[in-house]
PDB file of C-alpha atoms in Angstrom:
ATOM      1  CA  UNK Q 171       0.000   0.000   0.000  1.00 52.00           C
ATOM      2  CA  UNK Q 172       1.387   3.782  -1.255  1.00 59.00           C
ATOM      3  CA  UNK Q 173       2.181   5.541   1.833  1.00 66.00           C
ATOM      4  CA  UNK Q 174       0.516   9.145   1.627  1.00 77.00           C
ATOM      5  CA  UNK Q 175       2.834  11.819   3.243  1.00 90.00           C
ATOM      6  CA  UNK Q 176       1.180  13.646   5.923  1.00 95.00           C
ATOM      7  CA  UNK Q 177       2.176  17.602   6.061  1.00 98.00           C
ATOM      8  CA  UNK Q 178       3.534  19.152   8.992  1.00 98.00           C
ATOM      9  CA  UNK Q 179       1.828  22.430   9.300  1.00 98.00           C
ATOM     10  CA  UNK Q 180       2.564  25.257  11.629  1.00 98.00           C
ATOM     11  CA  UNK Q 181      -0.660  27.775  12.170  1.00 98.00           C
ATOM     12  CA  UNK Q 182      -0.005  31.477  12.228  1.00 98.00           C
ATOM     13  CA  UNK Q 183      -2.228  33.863  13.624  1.00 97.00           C
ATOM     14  CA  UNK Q 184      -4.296  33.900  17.074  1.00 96.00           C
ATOM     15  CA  UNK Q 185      -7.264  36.324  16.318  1.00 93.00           C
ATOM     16  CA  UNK Q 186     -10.624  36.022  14.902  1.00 96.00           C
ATOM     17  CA  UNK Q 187     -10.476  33.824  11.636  1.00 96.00           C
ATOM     18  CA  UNK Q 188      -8.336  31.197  13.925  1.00 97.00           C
ATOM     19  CA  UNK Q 189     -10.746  30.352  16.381  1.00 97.00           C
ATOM     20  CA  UNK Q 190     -13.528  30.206  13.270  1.00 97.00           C
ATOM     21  CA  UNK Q 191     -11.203  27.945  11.052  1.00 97.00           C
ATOM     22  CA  UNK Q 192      -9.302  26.390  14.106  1.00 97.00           C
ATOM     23  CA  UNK Q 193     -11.629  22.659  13.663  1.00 97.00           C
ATOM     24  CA  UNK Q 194     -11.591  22.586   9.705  1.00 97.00           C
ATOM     25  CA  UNK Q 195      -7.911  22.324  10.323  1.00 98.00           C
ATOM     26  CA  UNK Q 196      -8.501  19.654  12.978  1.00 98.00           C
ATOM     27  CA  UNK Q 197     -10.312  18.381  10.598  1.00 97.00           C
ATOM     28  CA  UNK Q 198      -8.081  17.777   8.032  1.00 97.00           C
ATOM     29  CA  UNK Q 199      -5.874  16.632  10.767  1.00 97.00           C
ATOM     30  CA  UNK Q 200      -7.821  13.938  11.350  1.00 97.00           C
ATOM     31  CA  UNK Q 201      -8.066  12.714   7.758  1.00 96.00           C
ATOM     32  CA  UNK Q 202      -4.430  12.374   8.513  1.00 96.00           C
ATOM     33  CA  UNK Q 203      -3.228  15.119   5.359  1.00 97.00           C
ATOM     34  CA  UNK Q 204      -1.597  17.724   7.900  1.00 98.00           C
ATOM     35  CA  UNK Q 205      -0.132  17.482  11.204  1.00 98.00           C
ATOM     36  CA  UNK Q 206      -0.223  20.697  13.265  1.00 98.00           C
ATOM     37  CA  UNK Q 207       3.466  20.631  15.006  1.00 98.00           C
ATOM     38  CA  UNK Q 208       2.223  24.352  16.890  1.00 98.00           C
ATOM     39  CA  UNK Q 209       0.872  27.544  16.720  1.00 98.00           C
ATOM     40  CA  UNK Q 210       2.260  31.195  16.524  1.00 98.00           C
ATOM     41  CA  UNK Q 211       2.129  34.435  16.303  1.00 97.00           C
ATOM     42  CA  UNK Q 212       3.436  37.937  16.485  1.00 95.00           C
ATOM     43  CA  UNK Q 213       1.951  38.098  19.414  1.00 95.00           C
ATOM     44  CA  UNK Q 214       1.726  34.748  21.468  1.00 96.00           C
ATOM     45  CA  UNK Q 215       0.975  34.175  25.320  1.00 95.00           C
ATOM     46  CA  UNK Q 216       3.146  33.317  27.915  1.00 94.00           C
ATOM     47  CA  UNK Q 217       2.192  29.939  28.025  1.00 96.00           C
ATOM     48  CA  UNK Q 218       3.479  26.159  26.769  1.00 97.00           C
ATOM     49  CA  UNK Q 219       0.219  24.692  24.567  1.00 97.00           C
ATOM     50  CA  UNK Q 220      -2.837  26.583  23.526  1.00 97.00           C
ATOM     51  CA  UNK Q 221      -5.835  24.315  22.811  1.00 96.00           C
ATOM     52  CA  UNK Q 222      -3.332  21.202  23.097  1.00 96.00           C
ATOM     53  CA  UNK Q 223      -0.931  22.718  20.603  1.00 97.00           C
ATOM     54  CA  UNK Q 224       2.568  24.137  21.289  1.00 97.00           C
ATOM     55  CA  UNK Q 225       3.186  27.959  21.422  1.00 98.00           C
ATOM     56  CA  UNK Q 226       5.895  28.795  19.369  1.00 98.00           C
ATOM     57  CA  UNK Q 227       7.248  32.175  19.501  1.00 96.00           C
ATOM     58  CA  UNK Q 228       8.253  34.037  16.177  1.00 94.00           C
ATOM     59  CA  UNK Q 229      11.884  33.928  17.017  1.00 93.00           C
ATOM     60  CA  UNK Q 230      11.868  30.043  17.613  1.00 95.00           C
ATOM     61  CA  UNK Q 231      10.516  29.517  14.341  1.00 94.00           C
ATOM     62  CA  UNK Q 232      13.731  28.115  12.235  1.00 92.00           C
ATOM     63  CA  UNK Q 233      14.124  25.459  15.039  1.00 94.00           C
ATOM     64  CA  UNK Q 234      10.944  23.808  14.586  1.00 95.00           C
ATOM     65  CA  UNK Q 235      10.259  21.147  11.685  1.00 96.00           C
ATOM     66  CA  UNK Q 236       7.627  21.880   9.257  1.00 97.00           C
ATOM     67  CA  UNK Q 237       6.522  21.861   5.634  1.00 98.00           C
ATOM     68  CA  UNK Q 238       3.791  24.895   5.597  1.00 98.00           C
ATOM     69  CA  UNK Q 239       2.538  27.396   7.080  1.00 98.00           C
ATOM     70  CA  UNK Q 240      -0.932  28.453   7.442  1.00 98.00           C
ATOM     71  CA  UNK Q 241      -1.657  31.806   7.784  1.00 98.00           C
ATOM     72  CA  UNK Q 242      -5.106  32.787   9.683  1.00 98.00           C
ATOM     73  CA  UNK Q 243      -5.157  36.232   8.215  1.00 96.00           C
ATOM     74  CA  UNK Q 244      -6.920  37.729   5.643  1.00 93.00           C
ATOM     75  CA  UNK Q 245      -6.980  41.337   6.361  1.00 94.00           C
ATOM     76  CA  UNK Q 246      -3.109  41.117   7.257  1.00 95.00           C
ATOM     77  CA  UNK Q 247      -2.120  38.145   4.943  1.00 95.00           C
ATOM     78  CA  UNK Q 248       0.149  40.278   3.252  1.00 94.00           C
ATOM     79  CA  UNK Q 249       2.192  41.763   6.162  1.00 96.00           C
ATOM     80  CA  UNK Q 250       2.409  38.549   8.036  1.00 96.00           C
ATOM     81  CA  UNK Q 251       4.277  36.870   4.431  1.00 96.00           C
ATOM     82  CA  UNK Q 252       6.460  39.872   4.771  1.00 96.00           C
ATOM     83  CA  UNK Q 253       7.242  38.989   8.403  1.00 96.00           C
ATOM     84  CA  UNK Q 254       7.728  35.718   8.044  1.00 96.00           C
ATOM     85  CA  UNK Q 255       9.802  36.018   4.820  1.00 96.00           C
ATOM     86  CA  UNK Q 256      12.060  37.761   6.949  1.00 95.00           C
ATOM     87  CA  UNK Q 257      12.332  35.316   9.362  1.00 94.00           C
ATOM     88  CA  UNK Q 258      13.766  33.152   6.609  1.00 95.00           C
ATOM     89  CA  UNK Q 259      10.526  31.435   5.282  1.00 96.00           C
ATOM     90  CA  UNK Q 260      10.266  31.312   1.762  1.00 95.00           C
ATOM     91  CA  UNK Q 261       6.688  32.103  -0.092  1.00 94.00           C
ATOM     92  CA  UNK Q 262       6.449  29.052  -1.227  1.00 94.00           C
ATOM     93  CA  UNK Q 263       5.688  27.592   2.101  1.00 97.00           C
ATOM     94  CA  UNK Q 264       3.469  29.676   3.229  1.00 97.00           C
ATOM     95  CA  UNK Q 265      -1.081  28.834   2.554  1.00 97.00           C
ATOM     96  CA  UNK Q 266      -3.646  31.232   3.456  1.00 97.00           C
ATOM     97  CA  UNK Q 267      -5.924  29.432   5.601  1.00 97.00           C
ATOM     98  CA  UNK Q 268      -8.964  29.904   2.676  1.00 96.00           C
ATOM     99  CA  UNK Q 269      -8.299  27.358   0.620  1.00 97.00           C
ATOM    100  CA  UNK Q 270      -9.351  25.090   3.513  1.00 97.00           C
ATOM    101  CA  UNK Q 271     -12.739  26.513   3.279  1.00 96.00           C
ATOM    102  CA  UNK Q 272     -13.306  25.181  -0.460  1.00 95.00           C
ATOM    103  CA  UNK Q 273     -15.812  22.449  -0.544  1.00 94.00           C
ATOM    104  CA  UNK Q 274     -14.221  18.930  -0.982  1.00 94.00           C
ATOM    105  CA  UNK Q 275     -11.176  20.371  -1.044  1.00 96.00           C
ATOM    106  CA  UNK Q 276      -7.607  18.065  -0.999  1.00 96.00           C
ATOM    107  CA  UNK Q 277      -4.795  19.368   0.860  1.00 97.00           C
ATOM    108  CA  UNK Q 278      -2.622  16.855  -1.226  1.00 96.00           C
ATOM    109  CA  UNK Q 279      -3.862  17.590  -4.933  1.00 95.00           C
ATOM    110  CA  UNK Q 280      -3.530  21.419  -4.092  1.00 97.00           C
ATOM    111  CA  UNK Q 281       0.109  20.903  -2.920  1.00 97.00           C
ATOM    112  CA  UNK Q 282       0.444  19.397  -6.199  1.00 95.00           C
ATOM    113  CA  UNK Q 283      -0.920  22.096  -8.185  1.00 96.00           C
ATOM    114  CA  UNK Q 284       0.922  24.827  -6.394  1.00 95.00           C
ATOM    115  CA  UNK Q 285       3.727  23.230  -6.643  1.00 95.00           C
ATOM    116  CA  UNK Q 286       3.339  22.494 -10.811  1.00 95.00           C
ATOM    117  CA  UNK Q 287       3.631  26.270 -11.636  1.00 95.00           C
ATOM    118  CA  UNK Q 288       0.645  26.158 -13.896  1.00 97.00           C
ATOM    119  CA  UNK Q 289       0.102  28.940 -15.962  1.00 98.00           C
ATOM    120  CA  UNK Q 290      -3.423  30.094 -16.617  1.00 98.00           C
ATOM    121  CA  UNK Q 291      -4.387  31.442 -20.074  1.00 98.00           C
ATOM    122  CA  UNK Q 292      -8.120  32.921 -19.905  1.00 97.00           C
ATOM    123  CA  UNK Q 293      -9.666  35.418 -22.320  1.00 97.00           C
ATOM    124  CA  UNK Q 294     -11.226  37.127 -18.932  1.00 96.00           C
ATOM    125  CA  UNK Q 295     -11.406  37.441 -15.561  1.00 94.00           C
ATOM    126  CA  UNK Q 296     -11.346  33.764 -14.794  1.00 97.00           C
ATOM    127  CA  UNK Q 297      -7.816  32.908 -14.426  1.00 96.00           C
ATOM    128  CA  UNK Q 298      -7.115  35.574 -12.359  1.00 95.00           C
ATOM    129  CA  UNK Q 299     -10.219  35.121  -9.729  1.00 96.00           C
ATOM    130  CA  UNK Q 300      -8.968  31.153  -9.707  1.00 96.00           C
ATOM    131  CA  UNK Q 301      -5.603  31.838  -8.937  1.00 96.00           C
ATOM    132  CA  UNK Q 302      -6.826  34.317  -5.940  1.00 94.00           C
ATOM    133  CA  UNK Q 303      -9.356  31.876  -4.908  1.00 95.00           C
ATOM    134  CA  UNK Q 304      -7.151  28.767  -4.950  1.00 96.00           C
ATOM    135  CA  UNK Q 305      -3.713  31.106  -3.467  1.00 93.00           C
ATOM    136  CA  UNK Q 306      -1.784  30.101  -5.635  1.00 94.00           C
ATOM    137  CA  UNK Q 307       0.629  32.635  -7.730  1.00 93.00           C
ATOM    138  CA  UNK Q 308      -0.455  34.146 -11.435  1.00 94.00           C
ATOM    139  CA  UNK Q 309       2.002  32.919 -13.735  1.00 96.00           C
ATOM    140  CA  UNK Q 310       0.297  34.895 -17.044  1.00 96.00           C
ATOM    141  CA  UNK Q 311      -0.503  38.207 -17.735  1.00 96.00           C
ATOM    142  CA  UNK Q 312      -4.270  36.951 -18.784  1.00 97.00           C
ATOM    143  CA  UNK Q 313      -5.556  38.523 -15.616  1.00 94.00           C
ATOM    144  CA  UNK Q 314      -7.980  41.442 -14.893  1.00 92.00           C
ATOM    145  CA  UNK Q 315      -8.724  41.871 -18.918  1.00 95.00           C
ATOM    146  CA  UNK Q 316     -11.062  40.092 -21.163  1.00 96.00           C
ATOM    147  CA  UNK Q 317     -10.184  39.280 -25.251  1.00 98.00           C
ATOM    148  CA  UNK Q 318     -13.069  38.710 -28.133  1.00 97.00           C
ATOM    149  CA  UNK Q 319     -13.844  34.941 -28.839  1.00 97.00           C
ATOM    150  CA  UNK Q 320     -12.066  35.404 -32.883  1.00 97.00           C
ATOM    151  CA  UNK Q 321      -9.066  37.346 -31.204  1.00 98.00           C
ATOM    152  CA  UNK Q 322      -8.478  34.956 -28.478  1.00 98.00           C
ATOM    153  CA  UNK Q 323      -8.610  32.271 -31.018  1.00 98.00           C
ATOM    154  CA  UNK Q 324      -6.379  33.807 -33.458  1.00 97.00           C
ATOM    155  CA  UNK Q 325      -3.538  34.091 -30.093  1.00 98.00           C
ATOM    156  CA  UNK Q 326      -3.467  30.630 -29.067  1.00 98.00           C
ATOM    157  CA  UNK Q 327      -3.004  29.663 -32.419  1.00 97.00           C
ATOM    158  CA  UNK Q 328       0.437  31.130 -32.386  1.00 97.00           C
ATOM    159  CA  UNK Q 329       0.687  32.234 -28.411  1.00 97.00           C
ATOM    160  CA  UNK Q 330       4.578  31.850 -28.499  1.00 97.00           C
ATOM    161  CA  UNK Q 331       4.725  34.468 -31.273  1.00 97.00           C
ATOM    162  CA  UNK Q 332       1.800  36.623 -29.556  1.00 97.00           C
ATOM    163  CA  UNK Q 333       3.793  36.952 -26.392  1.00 97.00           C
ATOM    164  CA  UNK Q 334       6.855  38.201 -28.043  1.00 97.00           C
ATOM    165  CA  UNK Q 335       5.412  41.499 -29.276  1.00 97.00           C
ATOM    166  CA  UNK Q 336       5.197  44.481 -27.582  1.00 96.00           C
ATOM    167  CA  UNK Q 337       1.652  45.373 -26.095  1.00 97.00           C
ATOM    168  CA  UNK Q 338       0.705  48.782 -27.218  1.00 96.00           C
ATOM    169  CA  UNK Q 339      -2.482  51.495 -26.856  1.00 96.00           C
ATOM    170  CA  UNK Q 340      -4.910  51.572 -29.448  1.00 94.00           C
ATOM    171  CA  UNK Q 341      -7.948  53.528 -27.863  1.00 95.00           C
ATOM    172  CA  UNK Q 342     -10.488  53.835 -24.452  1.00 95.00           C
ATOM    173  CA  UNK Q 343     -13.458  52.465 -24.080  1.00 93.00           C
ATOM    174  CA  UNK Q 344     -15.717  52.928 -21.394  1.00 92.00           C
ATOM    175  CA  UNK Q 345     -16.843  50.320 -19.029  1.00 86.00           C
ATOM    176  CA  UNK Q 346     -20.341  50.346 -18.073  1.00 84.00           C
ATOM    177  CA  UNK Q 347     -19.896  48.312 -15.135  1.00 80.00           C
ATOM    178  CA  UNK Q 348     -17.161  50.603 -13.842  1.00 80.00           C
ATOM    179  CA  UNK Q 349     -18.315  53.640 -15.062  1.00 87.00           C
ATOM    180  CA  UNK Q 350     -14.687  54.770 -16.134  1.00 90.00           C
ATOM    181  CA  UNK Q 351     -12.845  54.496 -19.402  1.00 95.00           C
ATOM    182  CA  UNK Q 352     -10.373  51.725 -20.031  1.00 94.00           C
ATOM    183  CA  UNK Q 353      -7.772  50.985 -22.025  1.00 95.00           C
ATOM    184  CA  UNK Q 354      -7.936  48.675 -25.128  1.00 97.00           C
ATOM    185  CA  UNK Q 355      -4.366  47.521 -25.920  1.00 97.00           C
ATOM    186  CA  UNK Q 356      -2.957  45.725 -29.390  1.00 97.00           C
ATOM    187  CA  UNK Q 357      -0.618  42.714 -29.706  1.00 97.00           C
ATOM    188  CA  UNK Q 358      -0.449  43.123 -33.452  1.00 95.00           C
ATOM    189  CA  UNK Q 359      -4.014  42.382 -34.456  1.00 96.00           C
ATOM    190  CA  UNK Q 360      -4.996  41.046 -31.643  1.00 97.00           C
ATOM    191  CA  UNK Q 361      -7.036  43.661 -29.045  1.00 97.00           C
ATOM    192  CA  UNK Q 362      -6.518  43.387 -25.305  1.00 98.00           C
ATOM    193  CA  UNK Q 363      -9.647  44.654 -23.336  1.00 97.00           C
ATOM    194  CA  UNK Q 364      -7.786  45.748 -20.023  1.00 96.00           C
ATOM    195  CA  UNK Q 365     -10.925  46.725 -18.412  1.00 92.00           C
ATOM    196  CA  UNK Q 366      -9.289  46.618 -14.930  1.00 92.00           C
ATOM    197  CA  UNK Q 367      -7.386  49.439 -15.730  1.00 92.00           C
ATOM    198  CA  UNK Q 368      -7.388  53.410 -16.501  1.00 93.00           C
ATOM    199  CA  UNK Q 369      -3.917  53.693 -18.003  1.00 95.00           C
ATOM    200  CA  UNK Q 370      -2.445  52.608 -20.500  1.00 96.00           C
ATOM    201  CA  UNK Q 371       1.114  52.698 -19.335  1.00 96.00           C
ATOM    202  CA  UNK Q 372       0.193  50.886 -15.838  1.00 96.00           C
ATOM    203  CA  UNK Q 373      -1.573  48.303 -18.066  1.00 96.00           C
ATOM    204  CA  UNK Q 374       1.694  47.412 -20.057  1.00 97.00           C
ATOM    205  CA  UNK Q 375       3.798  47.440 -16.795  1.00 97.00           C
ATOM    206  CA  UNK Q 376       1.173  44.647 -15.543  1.00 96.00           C
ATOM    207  CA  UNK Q 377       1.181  42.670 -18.924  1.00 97.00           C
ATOM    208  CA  UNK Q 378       5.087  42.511 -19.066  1.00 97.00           C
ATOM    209  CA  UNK Q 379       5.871  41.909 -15.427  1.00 96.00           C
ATOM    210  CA  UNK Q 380       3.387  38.879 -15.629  1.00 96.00           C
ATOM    211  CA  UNK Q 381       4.243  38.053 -19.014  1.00 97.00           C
ATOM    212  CA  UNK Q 382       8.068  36.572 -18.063  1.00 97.00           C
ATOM    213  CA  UNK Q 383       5.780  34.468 -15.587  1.00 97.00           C
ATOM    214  CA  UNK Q 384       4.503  31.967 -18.404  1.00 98.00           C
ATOM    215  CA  UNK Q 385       5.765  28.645 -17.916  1.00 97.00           C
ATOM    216  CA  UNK Q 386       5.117  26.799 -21.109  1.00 97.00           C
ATOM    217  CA  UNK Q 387       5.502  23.395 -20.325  1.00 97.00           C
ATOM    218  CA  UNK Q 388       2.363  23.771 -17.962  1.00 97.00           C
ATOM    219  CA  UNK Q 389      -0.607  25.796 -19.460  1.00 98.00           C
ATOM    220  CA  UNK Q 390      -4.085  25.337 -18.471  1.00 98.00           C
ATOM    221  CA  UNK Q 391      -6.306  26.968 -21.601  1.00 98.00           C
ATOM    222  CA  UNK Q 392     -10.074  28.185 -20.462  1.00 98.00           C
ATOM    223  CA  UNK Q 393     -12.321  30.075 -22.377  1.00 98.00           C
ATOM    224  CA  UNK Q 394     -15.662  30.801 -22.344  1.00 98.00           C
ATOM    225  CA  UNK Q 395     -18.004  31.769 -25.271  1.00 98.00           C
ATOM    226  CA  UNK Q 396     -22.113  31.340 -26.298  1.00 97.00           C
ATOM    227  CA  UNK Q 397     -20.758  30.431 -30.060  1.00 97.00           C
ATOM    228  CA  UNK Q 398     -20.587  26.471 -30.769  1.00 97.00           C
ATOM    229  CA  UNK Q 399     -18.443  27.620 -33.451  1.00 97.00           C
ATOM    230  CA  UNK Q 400     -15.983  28.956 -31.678  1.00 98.00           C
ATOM    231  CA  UNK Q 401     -16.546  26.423 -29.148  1.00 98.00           C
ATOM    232  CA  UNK Q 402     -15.652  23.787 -31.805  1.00 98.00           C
ATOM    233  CA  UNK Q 403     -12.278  26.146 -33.394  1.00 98.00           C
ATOM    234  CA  UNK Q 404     -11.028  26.287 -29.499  1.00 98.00           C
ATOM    235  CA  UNK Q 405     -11.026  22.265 -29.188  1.00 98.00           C
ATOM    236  CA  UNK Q 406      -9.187  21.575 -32.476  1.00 97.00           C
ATOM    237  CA  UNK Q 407      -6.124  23.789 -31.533  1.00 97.00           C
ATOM    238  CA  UNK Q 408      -3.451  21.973 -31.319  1.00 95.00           C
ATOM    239  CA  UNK Q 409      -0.789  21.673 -28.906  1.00 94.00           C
ATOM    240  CA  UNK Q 410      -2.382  22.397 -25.702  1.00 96.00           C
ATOM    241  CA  UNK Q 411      -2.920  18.995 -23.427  1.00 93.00           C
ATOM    242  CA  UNK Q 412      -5.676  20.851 -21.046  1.00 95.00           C
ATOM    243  CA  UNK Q 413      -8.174  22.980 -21.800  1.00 97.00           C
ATOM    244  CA  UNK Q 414     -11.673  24.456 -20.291  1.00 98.00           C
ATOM    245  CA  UNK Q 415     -14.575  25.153 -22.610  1.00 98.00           C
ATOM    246  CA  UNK Q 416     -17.181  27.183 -20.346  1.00 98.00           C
ATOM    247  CA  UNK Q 417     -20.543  27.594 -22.518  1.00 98.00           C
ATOM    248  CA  UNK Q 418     -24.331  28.153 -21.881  1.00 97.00           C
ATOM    249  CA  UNK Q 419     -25.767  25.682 -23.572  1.00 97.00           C
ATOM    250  CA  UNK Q 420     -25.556  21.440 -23.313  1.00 96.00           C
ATOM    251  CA  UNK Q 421     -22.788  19.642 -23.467  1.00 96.00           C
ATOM    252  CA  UNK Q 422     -21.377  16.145 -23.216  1.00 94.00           C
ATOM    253  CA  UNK Q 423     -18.213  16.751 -25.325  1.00 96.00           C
ATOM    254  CA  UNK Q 424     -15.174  16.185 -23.912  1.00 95.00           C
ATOM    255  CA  UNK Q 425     -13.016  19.453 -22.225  1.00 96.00           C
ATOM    256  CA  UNK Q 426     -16.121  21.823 -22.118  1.00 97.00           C
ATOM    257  CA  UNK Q 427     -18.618  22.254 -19.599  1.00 97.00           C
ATOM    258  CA  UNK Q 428     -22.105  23.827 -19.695  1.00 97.00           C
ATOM    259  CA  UNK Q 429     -22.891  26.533 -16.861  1.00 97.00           C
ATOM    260  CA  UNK Q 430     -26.185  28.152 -15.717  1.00 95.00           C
ATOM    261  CA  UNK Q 431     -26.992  31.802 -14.810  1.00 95.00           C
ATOM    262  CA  UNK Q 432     -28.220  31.891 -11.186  1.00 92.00           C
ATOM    263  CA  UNK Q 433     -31.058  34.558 -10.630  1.00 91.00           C
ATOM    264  CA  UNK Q 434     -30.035  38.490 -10.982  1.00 89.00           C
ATOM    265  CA  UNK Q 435     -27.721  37.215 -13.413  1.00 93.00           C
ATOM    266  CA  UNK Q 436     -28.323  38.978 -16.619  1.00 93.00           C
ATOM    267  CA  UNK Q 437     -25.046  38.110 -18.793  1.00 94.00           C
ATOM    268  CA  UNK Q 438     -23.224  34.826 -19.291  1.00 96.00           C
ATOM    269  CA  UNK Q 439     -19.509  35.895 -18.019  1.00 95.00           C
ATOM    270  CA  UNK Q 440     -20.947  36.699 -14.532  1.00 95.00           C
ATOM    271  CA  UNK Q 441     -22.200  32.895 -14.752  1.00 96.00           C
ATOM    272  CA  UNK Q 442     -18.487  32.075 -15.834  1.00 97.00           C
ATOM    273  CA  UNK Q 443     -16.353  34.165 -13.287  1.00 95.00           C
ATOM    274  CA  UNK Q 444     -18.686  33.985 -10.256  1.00 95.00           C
ATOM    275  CA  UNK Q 445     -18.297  30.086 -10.401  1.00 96.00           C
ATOM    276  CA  UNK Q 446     -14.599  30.656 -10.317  1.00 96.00           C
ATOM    277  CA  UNK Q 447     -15.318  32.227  -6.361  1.00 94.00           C
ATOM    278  CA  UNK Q 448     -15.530  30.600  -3.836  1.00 92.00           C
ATOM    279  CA  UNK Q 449     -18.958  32.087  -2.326  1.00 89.00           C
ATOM    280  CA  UNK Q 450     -22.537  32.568  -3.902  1.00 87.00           C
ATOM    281  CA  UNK Q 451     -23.408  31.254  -7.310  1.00 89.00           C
ATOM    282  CA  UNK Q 452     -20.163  29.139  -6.844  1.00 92.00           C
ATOM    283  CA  UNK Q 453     -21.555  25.517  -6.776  1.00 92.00           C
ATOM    284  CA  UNK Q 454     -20.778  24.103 -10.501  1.00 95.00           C
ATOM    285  CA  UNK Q 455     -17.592  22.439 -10.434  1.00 96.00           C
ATOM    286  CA  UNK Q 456     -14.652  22.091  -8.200  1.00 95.00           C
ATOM    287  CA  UNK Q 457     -11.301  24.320  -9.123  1.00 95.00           C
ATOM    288  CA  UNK Q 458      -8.760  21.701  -7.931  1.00 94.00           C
ATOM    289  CA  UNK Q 459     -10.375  18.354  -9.541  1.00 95.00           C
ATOM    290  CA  UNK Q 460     -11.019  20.821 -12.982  1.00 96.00           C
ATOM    291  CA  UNK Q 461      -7.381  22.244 -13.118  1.00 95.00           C
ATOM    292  CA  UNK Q 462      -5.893  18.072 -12.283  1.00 91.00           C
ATOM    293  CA  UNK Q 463      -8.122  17.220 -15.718  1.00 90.00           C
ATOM    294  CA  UNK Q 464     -10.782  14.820 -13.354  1.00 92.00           C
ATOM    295  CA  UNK Q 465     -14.435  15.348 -13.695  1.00 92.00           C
ATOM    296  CA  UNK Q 466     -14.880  18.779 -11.370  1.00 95.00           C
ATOM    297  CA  UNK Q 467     -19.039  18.266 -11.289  1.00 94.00           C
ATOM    298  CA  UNK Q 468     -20.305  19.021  -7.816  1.00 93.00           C
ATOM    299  CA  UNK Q 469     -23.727  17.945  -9.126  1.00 89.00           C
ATOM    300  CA  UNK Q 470     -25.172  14.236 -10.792  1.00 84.00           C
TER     301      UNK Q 470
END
């Protein structure tokens, strides 16, 4: 019988969000994918065990064993990675306590997508709200923008070639959602909807810094469109071993997957990126079992 390694986790963080997430990690504990080896803090009281755990102080940190840690911060998440990182804790090892909170979620598989550098190519929001929801770091600059169906297709044809140009202004457009104007952006003939943004030049500084990011040996492809015909041109490109098809209408063919609008829903992306969440109108598939190629339905 495989032996399945078990994780020794330290938790990090004493307020609020610890004593509400403090049993999912027992939880997990118990189906024997983490161990907890302690708890800590900036802050910590004088004291040997807290809830049957031991205290570690910051300081003491590099002489305890451990593969992770898991922060219980969201409103500090940031400053706490900076505090640890300089206590000689690299990024890498370090989980916001969320992803615990997705349903049927796998400590394992999600140490082995985190650890697999995927890169996420998306021709919207999607790929950015995953890799926020899941923690895990955006290795593409197909984040916070959204690219039309023939465009998109006409990039991953030749995505290689695509990412070598320069991405320059073309014109604003104005966002009805955001009230403010936006920039569109060209890569050749290929427009860039960066609808996140209100200038240009902070728009390219984005695209480039994430660009260098793209790890081509492991590219996820989603995109999601109301056109069987361009449903049908995104399956036949070649070259690309995983995909995502999101459309509106039924399905059974392999690599795409149908999706609903829930009510007060009025347009077909909010279907696609609020099912990349992990809160309302989030119950279609699971992230982790969809990104490891399984079946991701969380309905029969």
């Amino acid at each position: 019988m495989k032996l399945v390694k078990r994780y020794e986790v330290v938790i990090y963080g004493l307020g609020e969000q610890h004593n509400r997430n403090f049993n999912i990690l027992k939880y997990y504990e118990c189906l024997g994918q983490i161990k907890i080896v302690g708890v800590s803090a900036k802050w910590v009281p004088d004291a040997w065990t807290l809830d049957g755990l031991k205290i570690i102080k910051p300081d003491q940190m590099s002489l305890v064993s451990f593969d992770f840690v898991i922060v219980m911060s969201e409103l500090y998440f940031d400053d706490i990675v900076q505090d640890l990182s300089g206590l000689g804790i690299e990024r890498k090892k370090i989980i916001s306590y969320r992803v615990f909170q997705i349903p049927d979620f796998d400590f394992h598989r999600y140490i082995g997508l985190k650890d697999s550098n995927v890169s996420i190519i998306s021709n919207n929001c999607w790929g950015g709200i995953i890799c926020q929801t899941l923690g895990i770091e955006c290795r593409s600059p197909f984040k916070n923008l959204s690219i039309e169906d023939v465009d998109y297709i006409r990039l991953l044809r030749d995505l290689k070639h695509y990412m070598s140009l320069e991405l320059k202004f073309y014109q604003f457009r104005f966002n009805k959602n955001s009230q403010k104007d936006y920039p569109v952006m060209m890569l050749d003939d290929v427009k860039v909807h960066c609808n996140h943004d209100t200038d240009p030049h902070e728009a390219v500084e984005k695209w480039n810094r994430r660009k260098i990011k793209i790890n081509y040996d492991n590219l996820f492809l989603e995109m999601y469109t109301e056109s069987v015909d361009t449903m049908n041109a995104f399956l036949e490109l070649k070259g690309y071993k995983r995909r995502i098809c999101f459309v509106p209408f039924k399905t059974e063919i392999k690599n795409t997957y149908q999706l609903a609008l829930y009510p007060e829903q009025d347009h077909f992306w909010q279907a696609v990126n609020s099912n990349a969440g992990n809160g309302a109108n989030s119950i279609a598939y699971n992230s982790l079992k969809l990104l490891a190629g399984m079946n991701p339905a969380r309905t029969e």
